[in-house]
Coordinates of C-alpha atoms in Angstrom, one line a residue:
Chain A
M464 CA -0.2 -0.2 -0.1
T465 CA 1.6 3.2 -1.1
S466 CA 2.1 5.8 1.9
L467 CA -1.0 8.3 0.1
A468 CA -3.3 4.8 0.6
M469 CA -2.3 4.5 3.6
L470 CA -3.1 7.9 5.5
R471 CA -6.6 7.8 3.3
A472 CA -7.4 5.0 4.5
D473 CA -6.7 5.8 8.2
E474 CA -8.5 9.4 7.8
R475 CA -11.6 7.4 6.3
A476 CA -10.7 5.1 9.6
K477 CA -10.8 7.4 12.3
A478 CA -13.7 9.3 10.6
G479 CA -15.8 6.5 10.9
E480 CA -15.2 5.5 13.9
A481 CA -15.8 9.3 14.9
F482 CA -19.0 9.7 13.4
A483 CA -20.6 5.8 14.6
A484 CA -19.6 7.7 18.4
R485 CA -20.9 10.8 18.3
G486 CA -24.1 10.0 15.4
L487 CA -25.8 12.4 14.2
P488 CA -26.6 16.1 15.2
H489 CA -30.1 17.1 17.0
R490 CA -31.4 19.3 18.1
R491 CA -29.8 19.1 21.8
I492 CA -27.1 20.3 20.8
E493 CA -26.6 23.8 20.3
E494 CA -25.1 24.7 17.2
W495 CA -28.3 23.1 15.2
K496 CA -30.9 23.2 17.8
Y497 CA -33.3 24.4 14.8
S498 CA -32.1 21.4 13.0
D499 CA -32.7 18.3 14.4
L500 CA -30.8 16.3 11.8
R501 CA -31.6 13.1 13.9
N502 CA -35.6 13.6 13.6
T503 CA -34.7 13.9 9.6
I504 CA -33.2 11.2 8.2
G505 CA -31.6 7.9 9.5
A506 CA -28.3 7.1 10.2
N507 CA -27.5 4.4 7.7
D508 CA -29.1 6.4 4.8
V509 CA -26.6 8.6 6.3
S510 CA -23.3 6.6 6.1
A511 CA -24.5 4.2 2.3
A512 CA -25.8 7.4 0.3
G513 CA -22.0 7.6 -1.1
S514 CA -20.1 10.5 -2.7
V515 CA -21.1 13.5 -4.9
A516 CA -21.2 13.5 -8.3
W517 CA -20.2 17.8 -9.7
S518 CA -20.6 18.3 -14.3
L519 CA -17.1 20.9 -14.7
P520 CA -18.5 22.2 -18.4
H521 CA -15.7 24.1 -18.1
T522 CA -12.5 24.8 -16.6
P523 CA -11.2 28.7 -17.2
Q524 CA -7.4 29.0 -17.5
G525 CA -5.7 30.1 -14.5
L526 CA -7.3 27.2 -12.8
E527 CA -6.1 23.5 -11.7
V528 CA -8.8 20.8 -10.9
L529 CA -8.1 17.2 -9.3
D530 CA -10.0 14.1 -8.7
L531 CA -8.7 13.3 -5.1
S532 CA -9.5 9.5 -6.1
Q533 CA -6.3 9.2 -8.7
D534 CA -2.8 7.3 -6.9
E535 CA -0.6 10.5 -7.0
I536 CA -1.1 13.5 -5.0
P537 CA 0.8 16.6 -6.2
G538 CA 2.4 18.7 -3.3
W539 CA 0.1 20.8 -3.0
A540 CA -2.8 19.1 -2.0
R541 CA -0.7 16.6 0.1
A542 CA 0.1 20.1 1.6
H543 CA -3.4 20.9 2.7
W544 CA -4.2 17.8 3.4
G545 CA -6.6 17.2 6.7
K546 CA -5.4 20.4 8.3
L547 CA -8.0 22.7 7.1
R548 CA -11.2 21.7 8.2
G549 CA -13.1 21.3 12.1
Q550 CA -14.2 18.7 14.3
G551 CA -17.7 18.6 12.8
V552 CA -19.4 15.2 12.9
M553 CA -20.7 15.8 9.5
E554 CA -17.6 16.8 8.4
D555 CA -16.1 13.5 9.4
A556 CA -19.7 11.9 7.9
A557 CA -18.2 13.2 4.2
I558 CA -15.0 11.9 5.5
A559 CA -15.4 8.8 5.9
F560 CA -18.5 8.0 3.4
S561 CA -16.9 9.2 0.4
T562 CA -14.3 8.2 -2.2
G563 CA -11.5 10.9 -3.5
G564 CA -12.8 14.3 -4.1
L565 CA -12.4 17.4 -5.4
A566 CA -9.1 19.7 -5.7
L567 CA -8.8 23.1 -7.3
R568 CA -6.0 25.4 -7.8
V569 CA -5.3 28.5 -8.6
P570 CA -1.3 28.8 -9.1
K571 CA 0.8 32.0 -7.0
G572 CA -0.3 36.0 -8.7
T573 CA -3.4 33.9 -10.7
A574 CA -6.2 35.3 -11.0
V575 CA -9.2 33.5 -13.4
R576 CA -10.8 35.6 -15.1
E577 CA -14.0 33.4 -16.1
P578 CA -15.7 31.8 -12.9
F579 CA -15.7 28.5 -12.6
H580 CA -19.2 26.6 -12.0
M581 CA -20.0 23.4 -10.2
N582 CA -23.4 21.4 -10.5
L583 CA -23.9 19.1 -8.5
I584 CA -25.5 16.0 -10.5
A585 CA -25.7 12.8 -7.7
G586 CA -25.8 13.2 -4.1
G587 CA -23.5 11.7 -1.7
H588 CA -21.2 12.7 0.8
G589 CA -18.6 15.4 -1.2
R590 CA -15.3 16.8 -0.1
V591 CA -13.6 19.6 -2.0
L592 CA -10.6 21.0 -0.9
I593 CA -9.7 24.8 -2.5
V594 CA -6.3 26.0 -2.2
L595 CA -5.9 29.9 -4.0
E596 CA -1.8 30.2 -3.6
E597 CA -0.6 34.4 -3.2
G598 CA -2.6 36.7 -4.9
A599 CA -4.6 34.5 -6.7
S600 CA -8.8 35.1 -7.2
L601 CA -11.3 32.6 -8.0
T602 CA -15.1 33.1 -8.4
L603 CA -17.0 29.7 -7.5
V604 CA -20.3 28.8 -8.5
E605 CA -21.8 26.1 -7.1
T606 CA -25.0 24.9 -7.7
H607 CA -27.2 22.1 -6.6
D608 CA -30.0 21.0 -9.6
A609 CA -30.0 17.7 -8.4
S610 CA -32.5 16.8 -5.4
Q611 CA -30.7 13.9 -4.3
A612 CA -31.9 12.9 -1.0
L613 CA -28.6 13.7 0.8
V614 CA -26.3 15.6 -0.2
N615 CA -23.3 16.6 2.4
I616 CA -19.9 18.0 1.5
E617 CA -17.4 19.9 3.1
Y618 CA -14.9 22.4 2.2
E619 CA -11.0 22.8 3.0
I620 CA -10.4 26.3 2.3
A621 CA -6.7 27.9 2.4
L622 CA -6.3 31.5 1.3
G623 CA -2.5 31.8 0.5
A624 CA -2.5 36.4 1.7
N625 CA -3.9 38.4 -1.0
A626 CA -5.5 35.8 -2.4
T627 CA -9.3 36.4 -3.3
L628 CA -12.5 33.9 -3.8
Q629 CA -15.8 34.9 -4.7
H630 CA -18.1 31.8 -3.5
I631 CA -21.6 31.8 -4.9
R632 CA -24.1 28.9 -4.0
R633 CA -27.7 28.0 -5.4
M634 CA -29.3 26.0 -3.1
P635 CA -33.0 25.1 -5.6
N636 CA -35.4 24.3 -3.6
A637 CA -36.8 20.7 -3.4
A638 CA -38.8 19.0 -0.9
D639 CA -37.7 15.9 0.1
A640 CA -33.8 16.5 0.1
V641 CA -31.3 17.1 3.4
R642 CA -28.8 19.2 2.7
V643 CA -25.4 19.8 4.1
G644 CA -22.3 21.7 3.9
T645 CA -19.3 22.7 5.9
V646 CA -16.6 25.4 4.4
S647 CA -13.5 25.7 6.9
A648 CA -11.2 28.3 5.3
T649 CA -8.5 29.5 6.3
L650 CA -7.5 33.4 5.4
A651 CA -3.9 34.8 5.3
K652 CA -3.1 38.0 5.4
S653 CA -5.0 40.9 3.2
A654 CA -6.8 37.7 2.1
C655 CA -10.2 37.8 0.7
Y656 CA -13.8 34.9 1.1
R657 CA -16.4 36.4 0.0
G658 CA -19.3 34.1 0.4
H659 CA -22.5 34.3 -1.1
F660 CA -25.6 31.5 -0.4
A661 CA -28.9 31.9 -1.7
D662 CA -30.8 28.8 0.2
F663 CA -34.5 28.1 -1.6
G664 CA -34.8 25.8 0.6
S665 CA -35.2 21.7 1.7
K666 CA -36.8 18.6 3.9
L667 CA -33.3 19.9 5.6
S668 CA -30.8 22.4 4.1
R669 CA -27.8 23.5 6.7
L670 CA -24.3 25.4 5.6
E671 CA -22.1 26.1 8.1
T672 CA -19.0 28.4 7.0
N673 CA -16.8 28.4 10.0
L674 CA -13.8 31.0 8.9
T675 CA -10.2 31.7 10.4
L676 CA -9.0 35.6 9.8
D677 CA -5.4 34.7 10.2
G678 CA -4.1 37.7 9.1
A679 CA -4.0 41.6 9.1
G680 CA -5.6 42.8 6.3
A681 CA -7.9 39.4 6.1
E682 CA -11.7 40.2 4.9
A683 CA -14.2 37.6 5.5
K684 CA -18.2 38.9 3.3
L685 CA -20.7 37.1 3.4
S686 CA -24.5 37.9 2.5
G687 CA -26.8 35.5 1.8
V688 CA -30.7 35.0 1.2
A689 CA -33.1 32.2 1.2
V690 CA -37.0 32.1 0.5
L691 CA -39.0 29.4 1.0
A692 CA -41.8 27.8 0.7
G693 CA -44.8 25.2 2.6
K694 CA -42.6 22.8 4.9
T695 CA -38.8 23.5 3.9
H696 CA -36.0 24.9 6.1
A697 CA -32.0 26.3 4.8
D698 CA -30.6 27.5 8.3
V699 CA -27.2 29.6 7.9
T700 CA -24.7 29.2 10.8
T701 CA -21.8 31.3 10.3
H702 CA -18.0 31.5 13.3
I703 CA -15.8 33.6 12.0
K704 CA -12.9 34.2 13.9
H705 CA -10.8 37.5 14.1
A706 CA -7.4 35.3 15.3
A707 CA -5.1 38.5 13.9
G708 CA -5.3 42.6 14.2
D709 CA -6.6 44.4 11.9
T710 CA -8.9 42.4 10.2
A711 CA -13.0 42.6 8.5
S712 CA -16.1 40.7 8.9
T713 CA -19.2 41.8 7.3
Q714 CA -22.6 39.6 7.5
L715 CA -25.4 40.3 5.6
F716 CA -28.0 37.7 5.3
K717 CA -32.5 38.0 4.8
L718 CA -34.8 35.1 5.2
V719 CA -38.3 35.1 3.9
A720 CA -40.3 32.5 5.2
G721 CA -43.8 31.6 3.5
G722 CA -45.9 28.5 4.5
Q723 CA -45.2 26.8 6.7
A724 CA -41.4 27.2 6.1
R725 CA -38.4 27.6 8.6
G726 CA -35.9 30.0 8.0
V727 CA -32.8 29.9 11.3
Y728 CA -29.8 32.4 11.0
Q729 CA -26.4 31.9 14.0
G730 CA -24.1 33.5 13.5
R731 CA -20.8 33.6 15.5
I732 CA -17.6 35.9 16.0
T733 CA -14.9 34.9 17.7
V734 CA -12.5 37.9 18.2
A735 CA -10.0 36.1 19.7
E736 CA -6.9 38.3 22.8
G737 CA -4.6 40.6 20.7
A738 CA -6.5 40.7 17.6
N739 CA -6.8 44.4 18.2
K740 CA -8.1 46.4 15.5
S741 CA -11.0 44.0 14.4
D742 CA -14.4 45.0 12.8
S743 CA -17.1 43.4 12.9
R744 CA -20.7 43.5 11.6
Q745 CA -23.4 41.8 11.1
T746 CA -26.9 42.1 10.1
A747 CA -29.4 39.9 9.7
K748 CA -33.1 40.0 8.6
G749 CA -36.0 37.5 8.5
L750 CA -39.8 38.4 7.2
L751 CA -42.4 36.6 7.6
L752 CA -44.7 36.1 4.7
G753 CA -47.1 33.5 6.8
E754 CA -48.6 33.3 10.2
R755 CA -46.7 29.0 10.5
A756 CA -43.4 30.4 9.1
E757 CA -40.7 30.5 12.0
I758 CA -37.2 32.8 11.6
D759 CA -35.0 32.0 14.4
L760 CA -32.2 34.2 13.8
K761 CA -29.6 33.9 17.2
P762 CA -25.9 36.7 16.4
E763 CA -23.1 35.7 19.2
L764 CA -20.0 38.0 20.1
E765 CA -17.4 36.5 21.9
I766 CA -14.5 39.2 22.3
F767 CA -11.0 38.8 23.9
A768 CA -9.3 41.7 22.9
D769 CA -10.1 45.6 24.1
D770 CA -9.7 47.6 21.3
V771 CA -12.7 46.1 18.8
K772 CA -15.3 47.4 16.6
C773 CA -18.7 44.9 16.9
A774 CA -22.1 45.8 15.4
H775 CA -25.0 43.4 15.3
G776 CA -28.5 43.7 14.5
A777 CA -31.5 41.6 14.0
A778 CA -35.2 41.7 13.4
I779 CA -38.3 39.6 12.6
G780 CA -41.5 40.9 11.2
D781 CA -43.8 40.7 8.6
L782 CA -44.5 42.7 6.4
D783 CA -45.4 46.9 7.4
A784 CA -48.9 47.4 6.7
E785 CA -48.7 51.0 6.7
S786 CA -46.4 50.9 3.4
L787 CA -48.5 48.2 1.8
F788 CA -51.8 50.3 2.3
Y789 CA -49.4 53.4 1.5
L790 CA -48.5 52.4 -1.9
R791 CA -52.5 50.5 -3.1
S792 CA -53.6 54.1 -1.9
R793 CA -50.9 54.9 -5.2
G794 CA -52.1 52.8 -7.3
I795 CA -50.2 49.3 -7.1
P796 CA -52.6 46.5 -7.0
E797 CA -51.8 44.3 -3.1
R798 CA -49.9 41.7 -4.9
E799 CA -47.4 44.0 -6.5
A800 CA -46.9 45.2 -3.5
R801 CA -46.3 43.2 -1.3
D802 CA -44.0 42.4 -4.0
L803 CA -42.3 45.8 -3.9
L804 CA -41.2 45.0 -0.6
I805 CA -40.1 42.2 -0.5
H806 CA -37.4 42.9 -3.0
A807 CA -36.9 45.9 -1.1
F808 CA -36.6 44.1 1.6
L809 CA -33.9 41.5 -0.2
A810 CA -32.8 44.0 -2.3
D811 CA -29.1 45.0 -0.4
A812 CA -28.1 41.0 0.4
I813 CA -28.7 40.4 -3.1
A814 CA -26.7 43.7 -4.3
E815 CA -24.0 41.8 -2.1
I816 CA -23.3 39.8 -5.5
E817 CA -21.0 41.7 -7.6
D818 CA -21.1 40.2 -11.0
E819 CA -24.0 41.2 -13.1
G820 CA -24.6 38.9 -14.9
L821 CA -24.1 36.5 -11.5
R822 CA -26.7 38.7 -9.1
A823 CA -29.7 38.7 -11.5
E824 CA -29.3 35.1 -12.4
I825 CA -29.9 34.8 -8.4
W826 CA -32.7 37.1 -8.6
R827 CA -34.3 35.1 -10.9
A828 CA -34.4 32.2 -8.8
V829 CA -35.7 35.1 -6.2
E830 CA -39.0 36.0 -8.6
A831 CA -40.2 32.4 -8.7
A832 CA -39.2 31.3 -5.5
L833 CA -41.1 33.7 -3.6
V834 CA -44.3 33.2 -6.6
Y835 CA -44.4 30.5 -3.6
A836 CA -43.4 31.7 -0.7
E837 CA -46.3 34.0 -1.1
A838 CA -49.1 30.9 -1.3
A839 CA -50.4 29.8 1.4
P840 CA -50.3 27.4 3.7
Chain B
M1197 CA -67.7 64.1 -7.4
L1198 CA -67.8 63.4 -3.6
E1199 CA -71.7 62.6 -1.5
I1200 CA -71.2 62.2 2.1
K1201 CA -73.7 61.4 3.7
N1202 CA -74.8 60.8 7.7
L1203 CA -71.3 58.8 7.7
H1204 CA -70.3 57.4 11.1
V1205 CA -66.7 55.5 11.4
A1206 CA -65.4 52.7 14.0
V1207 CA -62.5 52.7 14.6
G1208 CA -61.0 49.3 17.1
G1209 CA -64.6 49.4 18.4
Q1210 CA -65.2 53.6 19.1
E1211 CA -67.6 55.0 16.6
I1212 CA -64.9 58.8 15.6
L1213 CA -66.9 59.8 13.1
K1214 CA -70.6 59.8 14.3
G1215 CA -73.2 61.4 11.0
L1216 CA -70.7 63.5 9.2
T1217 CA -72.3 65.0 5.6
L1218 CA -70.5 66.6 3.0
S1219 CA -70.3 67.4 -0.9
I1220 CA -68.3 68.7 -3.1
A1221 CA -68.7 69.6 -6.7
D1222 CA -66.3 69.2 -9.6
G1223 CA -63.9 72.0 -8.8
E1224 CA -64.5 73.6 -6.1
V1225 CA -61.8 73.1 -3.1
H1226 CA -63.7 72.8 0.3
A1227 CA -61.3 72.8 3.4
I1228 CA -61.9 71.2 7.0
M1229 CA -61.3 72.0 10.0
G1230 CA -61.2 71.1 13.4
P1231 CA -59.1 70.1 17.0
N1232 CA -56.7 67.6 17.1
G1233 CA -59.4 64.5 18.0
S1234 CA -62.5 65.9 16.4
G1235 CA -62.2 62.5 13.0
K1236 CA -60.3 65.3 10.5
S1237 CA -57.7 62.2 9.7
T1238 CA -60.3 59.6 10.2
L1239 CA -61.9 60.7 7.4
S1240 CA -59.0 61.1 5.1
Y1241 CA -58.0 57.8 5.8
V1242 CA -61.9 56.4 5.5
L1243 CA -61.1 57.7 2.0
A1244 CA -58.9 56.1 0.9
G1245 CA -59.9 52.9 2.1
R1246 CA -57.6 52.1 4.6
E1247 CA -57.8 48.8 6.9
G1248 CA -59.9 48.6 10.4
Y1249 CA -62.1 51.7 9.8
E1250 CA -65.8 50.6 10.1
I1251 CA -68.2 52.3 8.4
T1252 CA -71.3 51.4 10.6
Q1253 CA -73.4 53.5 8.8
G1254 CA -74.3 56.3 6.1
S1255 CA -72.6 55.9 2.3
V1256 CA -69.8 57.5 1.0
L1257 CA -70.3 58.7 -3.3
Y1258 CA -67.5 59.1 -5.6
R1259 CA -68.7 60.4 -9.2
G1260 CA -71.9 58.6 -7.9
Q1261 CA -70.1 54.9 -7.6
D1262 CA -70.1 54.0 -4.5
L1263 CA -66.9 54.4 -3.0
T1264 CA -66.8 52.0 0.6
T1265 CA -66.8 48.9 -1.2
M1266 CA -63.5 50.2 -4.0
A1267 CA -60.2 48.7 -3.4
P1268 CA -57.5 51.4 -2.2
E1269 CA -55.3 51.0 -5.0
E1270 CA -58.7 50.9 -7.5
R1271 CA -60.1 53.8 -5.8
A1272 CA -55.9 55.6 -6.4
A1273 CA -57.1 54.6 -10.5
Q1274 CA -60.2 56.1 -10.6
G1275 CA -58.9 59.4 -9.3
V1276 CA -58.7 59.9 -6.1
F1277 CA -55.5 60.7 -4.0
L1278 CA -54.7 61.0 -0.9
A1279 CA -51.9 63.3 0.7
M1280 CA -50.4 61.3 3.9
Q1281 CA -49.9 63.4 7.0
Y1282 CA -47.1 61.2 8.0
P1283 CA -45.9 59.3 4.1
V1284 CA -44.4 56.3 4.6
E1285 CA -40.8 55.5 4.2
I1286 CA -39.4 52.9 2.6
P1287 CA -35.9 52.2 2.0
G1288 CA -35.3 49.8 -0.8
V1289 CA -37.3 51.4 -3.9
T1290 CA -36.3 54.5 -5.5
T1291 CA -38.4 57.8 -5.3
M1292 CA -38.4 57.0 -9.5
T1293 CA -39.1 53.4 -10.1
F1294 CA -42.5 53.9 -7.5
L1295 CA -43.6 56.7 -9.3
K1296 CA -43.2 55.1 -12.7
T1297 CA -44.6 51.9 -11.0
A1298 CA -47.9 53.4 -9.1
L1299 CA -48.6 55.4 -13.1
N1300 CA -48.9 52.3 -15.0
A1301 CA -50.2 51.0 -12.1
Q1302 CA -53.5 53.3 -11.8
R1303 CA -53.4 54.1 -15.8
R1304 CA -53.3 50.0 -16.5
A1305 CA -56.3 49.0 -14.2
R1306 CA -58.4 52.4 -16.5
G1307 CA -57.3 50.6 -19.7
E1308 CA -54.6 52.9 -20.9
K1309 CA -51.6 52.6 -21.8
E1310 CA -48.5 52.7 -19.6
V1311 CA -46.0 55.2 -20.1
D1312 CA -42.2 54.0 -21.3
A1313 CA -39.1 55.4 -18.9
V1314 CA -38.4 58.0 -21.2
G1315 CA -42.4 59.4 -20.6
V1316 CA -42.1 58.6 -16.9
L1317 CA -38.6 60.9 -16.4
K1318 CA -39.5 63.7 -18.9
L1319 CA -42.9 63.9 -16.7
V1320 CA -41.6 63.7 -13.5
R1321 CA -39.1 65.9 -13.9
E1322 CA -41.2 68.8 -15.4
K1323 CA -43.2 68.2 -12.2
A1324 CA -40.5 68.0 -9.7
K1325 CA -38.7 71.8 -11.3
A1326 CA -42.1 73.7 -10.4
L1327 CA -41.6 72.2 -7.2
N1328 CA -38.3 72.8 -6.3
V1329 CA -37.2 68.9 -6.3
P1330 CA -34.2 68.2 -6.6
E1331 CA -33.2 65.2 -9.1
E1332 CA -30.8 63.8 -7.0
M1333 CA -34.1 63.0 -4.4
L1334 CA -35.6 60.8 -7.5
K1335 CA -32.5 58.4 -6.8
R1336 CA -33.0 58.4 -2.5
A1337 CA -35.1 55.4 -1.6
L1338 CA -38.5 56.4 -1.6
N1339 CA -39.2 59.3 1.8
V1340 CA -35.7 57.8 3.6
G1341 CA -34.1 60.3 5.3
F1342 CA -36.2 62.6 4.0
S1343 CA -36.8 66.0 6.1
G1344 CA -40.4 66.4 6.6
G1345 CA -40.9 69.3 3.8
E1346 CA -39.5 67.0 1.2
K1347 CA -41.7 63.9 2.2
K1348 CA -44.9 67.0 2.1
R1349 CA -43.4 68.1 -1.4
L1350 CA -42.9 64.9 -3.4
E1351 CA -46.8 63.9 -2.1
I1352 CA -47.6 67.2 -4.0
L1353 CA -45.2 66.0 -6.8
Q1354 CA -47.0 62.2 -7.0
A1355 CA -51.0 64.4 -6.7
A1356 CA -49.3 66.5 -10.1
V1357 CA -47.3 63.5 -11.8
F1358 CA -51.0 61.4 -11.3
Q1359 CA -53.9 64.2 -11.6
P1360 CA -56.3 62.6 -9.7
S1361 CA -59.6 63.9 -9.7
L1362 CA -60.0 64.1 -6.1
A1363 CA -57.5 65.0 -3.5
I1364 CA -56.8 64.9 -0.3
L1365 CA -54.6 66.9 1.5
D1366 CA -54.3 65.8 5.1
E1367 CA -52.8 68.0 7.3
T1368 CA -49.8 69.4 4.2
D1369 CA -48.9 71.9 6.3
S1370 CA -47.9 70.9 8.6
G1371 CA -44.4 70.8 9.3
L1372 CA -44.0 72.9 6.8
D1373 CA -41.5 76.5 6.8
I1374 CA -43.6 79.3 5.7
D1375 CA -41.1 78.8 2.5
A1376 CA -41.5 75.1 2.0
L1377 CA -45.7 76.3 2.9
K1378 CA -45.4 78.0 -0.1
L1379 CA -43.9 75.9 -2.5
V1380 CA -46.6 73.2 -1.5
A1381 CA -49.1 76.6 -2.0
Q1382 CA -48.3 76.6 -5.2
G1383 CA -48.4 73.3 -6.1
V1384 CA -51.7 72.5 -5.3
N1385 CA -52.9 75.7 -6.3
A1386 CA -51.7 74.5 -10.0
L1387 CA -53.3 71.8 -9.8
R1388 CA -57.0 73.4 -9.6
A1389 CA -58.6 72.8 -12.7
P1390 CA -62.8 73.0 -13.3
D1391 CA -63.1 68.4 -13.4
R1392 CA -61.3 68.7 -10.1
A1393 CA -62.1 68.8 -5.8
M1394 CA -60.1 68.9 -4.1
L1395 CA -60.4 68.6 0.2
V1396 CA -57.7 70.4 2.6
I1397 CA -57.7 69.2 6.0
T1398 CA -55.4 70.9 8.1
H1399 CA -55.5 72.3 11.9
Y1400 CA -54.5 75.9 11.3
Q1401 CA -55.4 78.7 8.8
R1402 CA -52.1 79.5 7.4
L1403 CA -52.7 77.2 4.9
L1404 CA -56.4 78.9 3.6
N1405 CA -54.5 82.5 2.9
Y1406 CA -52.7 80.4 -0.1
I1407 CA -54.5 78.0 -0.3
V1408 CA -57.9 79.7 -0.7
P1409 CA -60.9 77.2 -0.2
D1410 CA -64.3 78.0 -1.7
R1411 CA -66.2 76.3 1.1
V1412 CA -65.0 75.9 5.1
H1413 CA -66.4 72.7 6.9
V1414 CA -65.8 72.7 11.0
L1415 CA -64.7 69.7 12.0
S1416 CA -66.2 68.3 16.1
A1417 CA -66.9 65.0 17.5
G1418 CA -67.1 63.2 14.6
R1419 CA -69.2 66.0 13.1
I1420 CA -69.3 69.1 10.8
I1421 CA -70.5 71.8 13.2
K1422 CA -70.5 74.8 10.9
E1423 CA -69.7 75.4 7.4
G1424 CA -69.4 79.2 5.6
G1425 CA -67.5 80.8 2.9
K1426 CA -63.2 81.3 3.2
E1427 CA -63.6 84.1 5.8
L1428 CA -64.7 81.1 8.5
A1429 CA -61.2 80.2 8.2
L1430 CA -60.7 83.3 9.8
E1431 CA -63.6 83.9 12.7
L1432 CA -61.6 80.9 13.0
E1433 CA -58.0 81.7 13.9
A1434 CA -59.3 84.6 16.0
R1435 CA -62.4 82.9 18.6
G1436 CA -60.9 79.2 18.8
Y1437 CA -62.1 76.5 18.1
A1438 CA -63.9 76.8 21.3
Q1439 CA -66.2 79.6 21.0
I1440 CA -67.1 78.3 17.8
I1441 CA -68.2 74.8 18.8
K1442 CA -69.6 76.1 23.0
D1443 CA -71.4 78.4 20.1
A1444 CA -72.7 75.2 17.9
A1445 CA -73.5 73.2 20.8

């Protein structure tokens, strides 16, 4: 057995043991309070789900794409192997029950101009390693077109000094699917991770983003929207750790829930001891379109440094009756007035996407989802 | 144009209007004056169709049609416009987008052809100029961060753009300094037309120096207690509401 094969076997065995010992996360575990996985899917279904498959229509110039199941793994992938991920039980599941995985690399100083599209075409577990070397940049657009029973992906991301990754994740509505994702990213000096997550709901959908701002000037900019209908669910959980001083993070999430849907935002900011001049802002807002819809927002701050700026805001409400009347009194029909107000509610979060074409794509998905979210029940 | 007969309106089970009767002919400008709590704003909201105002008795006919059964947007399309005392701030919707959406919604409801973006821009700019509404305000989110005077000017700008048949101005003078008041009054006077009626609701006589009404009605405790020509406003100013109410009792 080669050393690589041994490494893999060892890693999978350990992850499998850890998963077996801890079992599926459930509502009595604080981070999973609003997303009870144990109640939604059986452990056997999880262990038997196999590996995901991606369709990668085009590899833009400057990007290296690697299948991690092959016998030889280059040094850059070996160097980061297993070092970036956290201790989450679903990360263990992804390692234990998938084979291979996908690795992306942008070499030092390379700006990849075209976005790289990753379309999920078969469910299961998946592992994605992304390495952007010093000064590199990439836009990654991830969509899940299929409505598989289970998708569980863990992302290990290393951003070198001055590297910029834009990660756009669009999850179409899939009422019967269970979707879990865990992003672990480490940002070196002046690196930037821009994440935009649009979730249109599934039976259970949860993306956990763990970012470590490890060097001065590192910046995390997270934004996203959820538009939910029926009995669907979407949970965005973030943990941004300001490990170094002079780091910045902003978060802007807007959640709309109709029917009996449930939207969740949990955002924890940790400012480590000595990480002075850290600046963090988080805003999460929920809009309820139905009496039986639910939105849970939970911002948390853990600050161990003295000289920091941390702002957070969270608010949940219905469509404003006064605004609705005002618009209607100007001749705008009720339905159109409601749409106008919902669009206005979502607009600033979607405006965080820099690329106009991608922004328009998210808007189209939002329009389609709103038709269902507005319809009772 | 407008025929209100014995109107009784309750809000949250409490009767606010208690038998109000009022009629306005085409081309006329009427003023309703009254102390706080007399039912002035209730009347304006009932005419615009706001929810939560229960008509327990009486009728409101607008151009011969029963106004009370129409949705607010239907009333607007039919030419009823309420300039509100407290215009609502709507973040995320620019003023220009709002004006275009509203104008075309009204036109669509009347079976008229929609006006394209260029046409709306031209129309709005022309009307905005007369009211001293800067272009920059039109690009901002509707009423967000506008001063009291700017909000009121924008209400009158809407009237100028929508060209309603019946314009109800609810305390349009509140919060305005004298220059802003003159400007707004000019805008209102420019809207006077033989086929348009106006109902000016105000607490103070001051506005009526600039918008001279054909008739003045004094509202007290949900009823019109006195009516007269424009000189009634001056009498009110001189003698005060309390005296007039005492006389009428």
